[in-house]
Amino acid sequence: MPTKTPLTIAEHEDFGAVLAGIRSELLERKVRLETAYARTGADGAAARMLQKAITALDDTRSELDSRLYREFPHDARPQVYYPAADSALVVRRDDVQRLIMAGTESES
């Protein structure tokens, strides 16, 4: 059976940027739900579900960050999976939309 190829540093950087952007987006949406609806009972269910998704995303980032340090101990840095909120490394909603549009144009 062939050996699986681990992620490269560039792929870790890509994952980190995308996951940080998704987390930021989910957090913004959760805060909006919490300002629009009660936090408890049925009205707060959607915000609690988003919090579970954020927690799962954080766990994923932590696991990948640990793997990055195991695989590339001399090149790893915390900013890969935990960039500053205003970092250009974070993939934001507008970036994702542009990528989607570019992909659909190239398929035509």
Tab-separated table of C-alpha atoms in Angstrom:
chain	number	residue	atom	x	y	z
A	1	MET	CA	0.000	0.000	0.000
A	2	PRO	CA	1.454	3.420	-0.957
A	3	THR	CA	2.486	5.801	1.799
A	4	LYS	CA	0.386	8.913	2.224
A	5	THR	CA	2.074	12.227	1.521
A	6	PRO	CA	1.940	14.625	4.485
A	7	LEU	CA	1.080	18.277	4.064
A	8	THR	CA	3.835	20.631	2.987
A	9	ILE	CA	4.535	23.825	4.907
A	10	ALA	CA	2.748	25.759	2.146
A	11	GLU	CA	-0.301	23.522	2.540
A	12	HIS	CA	-0.252	24.031	6.316
A	13	GLU	CA	-0.149	27.789	5.694
A	14	ASP	CA	-3.111	27.506	3.341
A	15	PHE	CA	-5.093	25.406	5.825
A	16	GLY	CA	-4.248	27.846	8.614
A	17	ALA	CA	-5.423	30.869	6.652
A	18	VAL	CA	-8.663	29.224	5.565
A	19	LEU	CA	-9.483	27.807	9.002
A	20	ALA	CA	-8.767	31.160	10.680
A	21	GLY	CA	-11.044	32.901	8.181
A	22	ILE	CA	-13.843	30.384	8.713
A	23	ARG	CA	-13.503	30.724	12.485
A	24	SER	CA	-13.688	34.503	12.254
A	25	GLU	CA	-16.801	34.301	10.077
A	26	LEU	CA	-18.540	31.800	12.372
A	27	LEU	CA	-17.733	33.924	15.410
A	28	GLU	CA	-19.191	37.039	13.760
A	29	ARG	CA	-22.365	35.117	12.882
A	30	LYS	CA	-22.651	33.689	16.415
A	31	VAL	CA	-22.347	37.152	17.956
A	32	ARG	CA	-25.025	38.425	15.574
A	33	LEU	CA	-27.378	35.599	16.587
A	34	GLU	CA	-26.739	36.319	20.260
A	35	THR	CA	-27.677	39.963	19.762
A	36	ALA	CA	-30.798	39.025	17.799
A	37	TYR	CA	-32.177	36.194	19.962
A	38	ALA	CA	-32.142	34.952	23.538
A	39	ARG	CA	-29.069	32.915	24.438
A	40	THR	CA	-31.053	30.254	26.259
A	41	GLY	CA	-33.760	27.809	25.249
A	42	ALA	CA	-34.821	27.165	21.685
A	43	ASP	CA	-34.003	30.733	20.633
A	44	GLY	CA	-30.341	30.207	21.486
A	45	ALA	CA	-29.974	26.820	19.773
A	46	ALA	CA	-28.423	28.147	16.556
A	47	ALA	CA	-25.800	30.195	18.428
A	48	ARG	CA	-24.931	27.182	20.592
A	49	MET	CA	-24.530	25.044	17.460
A	50	LEU	CA	-22.193	27.636	15.965
A	51	GLN	CA	-20.190	27.590	19.205
A	52	LYS	CA	-19.812	23.810	18.866
A	53	ALA	CA	-18.581	24.310	15.293
A	54	ILE	CA	-16.097	26.960	16.474
A	55	THR	CA	-14.847	24.612	19.192
A	56	ALA	CA	-14.436	21.779	16.661
A	57	LEU	CA	-12.549	24.157	14.369
A	58	ASP	CA	-10.290	25.205	17.259
A	59	ASP	CA	-9.593	21.545	18.050
A	60	THR	CA	-8.719	20.951	14.389
A	61	ARG	CA	-6.379	23.941	14.319
A	62	SER	CA	-4.694	22.734	17.502
A	63	GLU	CA	-4.180	19.242	16.088
A	64	LEU	CA	-2.784	20.574	12.810
A	65	ASP	CA	-0.553	23.039	14.676
A	66	SER	CA	0.882	20.153	16.730
A	67	ARG	CA	1.428	18.139	13.571
A	68	LEU	CA	3.163	21.099	11.904
A	69	TYR	CA	5.605	21.344	14.819
A	70	ARG	CA	6.260	17.588	14.776
A	71	GLU	CA	6.849	17.479	11.015
A	72	PHE	CA	8.709	20.797	10.603
A	73	PRO	CA	10.238	21.629	14.008
A	74	HIS	CA	12.686	24.193	12.591
A	75	ASP	CA	10.264	25.969	10.251
A	76	ALA	CA	6.998	25.921	12.213
A	77	ARG	CA	5.655	29.116	13.743
A	78	PRO	CA	2.463	29.869	15.708
A	79	GLN	CA	1.153	32.325	13.096
A	80	VAL	CA	0.438	29.484	10.659
A	81	TYR	CA	-2.656	28.313	12.546
A	82	TYR	CA	-3.112	31.324	14.831
A	83	PRO	CA	-2.573	34.461	12.714
A	84	ALA	CA	-3.397	37.882	14.122
A	85	ALA	CA	-7.011	38.839	13.473
A	86	ASP	CA	-5.966	41.606	11.095
A	87	SER	CA	-3.400	39.426	9.346
A	88	ALA	CA	-3.303	39.268	5.576
A	89	LEU	CA	-2.835	35.511	6.036
A	90	VAL	CA	-6.471	35.053	7.075
A	91	VAL	CA	-8.725	34.124	4.175
A	92	ARG	CA	-11.796	36.313	4.453
A	93	ARG	CA	-15.270	36.041	2.980
A	94	ASP	CA	-14.456	38.376	0.051
A	95	ASP	CA	-11.375	36.298	-0.770
A	96	VAL	CA	-13.424	33.103	-0.819
A	97	GLN	CA	-16.053	34.724	-3.040
A	98	ARG	CA	-13.359	35.844	-5.508
A	99	LEU	CA	-11.882	32.332	-5.569
A	100	ILE	CA	-15.304	30.821	-6.226
A	101	MET	CA	-15.988	33.284	-9.039
A	102	ALA	CA	-12.556	32.675	-10.576
A	103	GLY	CA	-13.174	28.922	-10.461
A	104	THR	CA	-16.547	29.150	-12.188
A	105	GLU	CA	-15.123	31.421	-14.890
A	106	SER	CA	-12.316	28.988	-15.655
A	107	GLU	CA	-14.812	26.109	-15.987
A	108	SER	CA	-16.717	27.938	-18.737
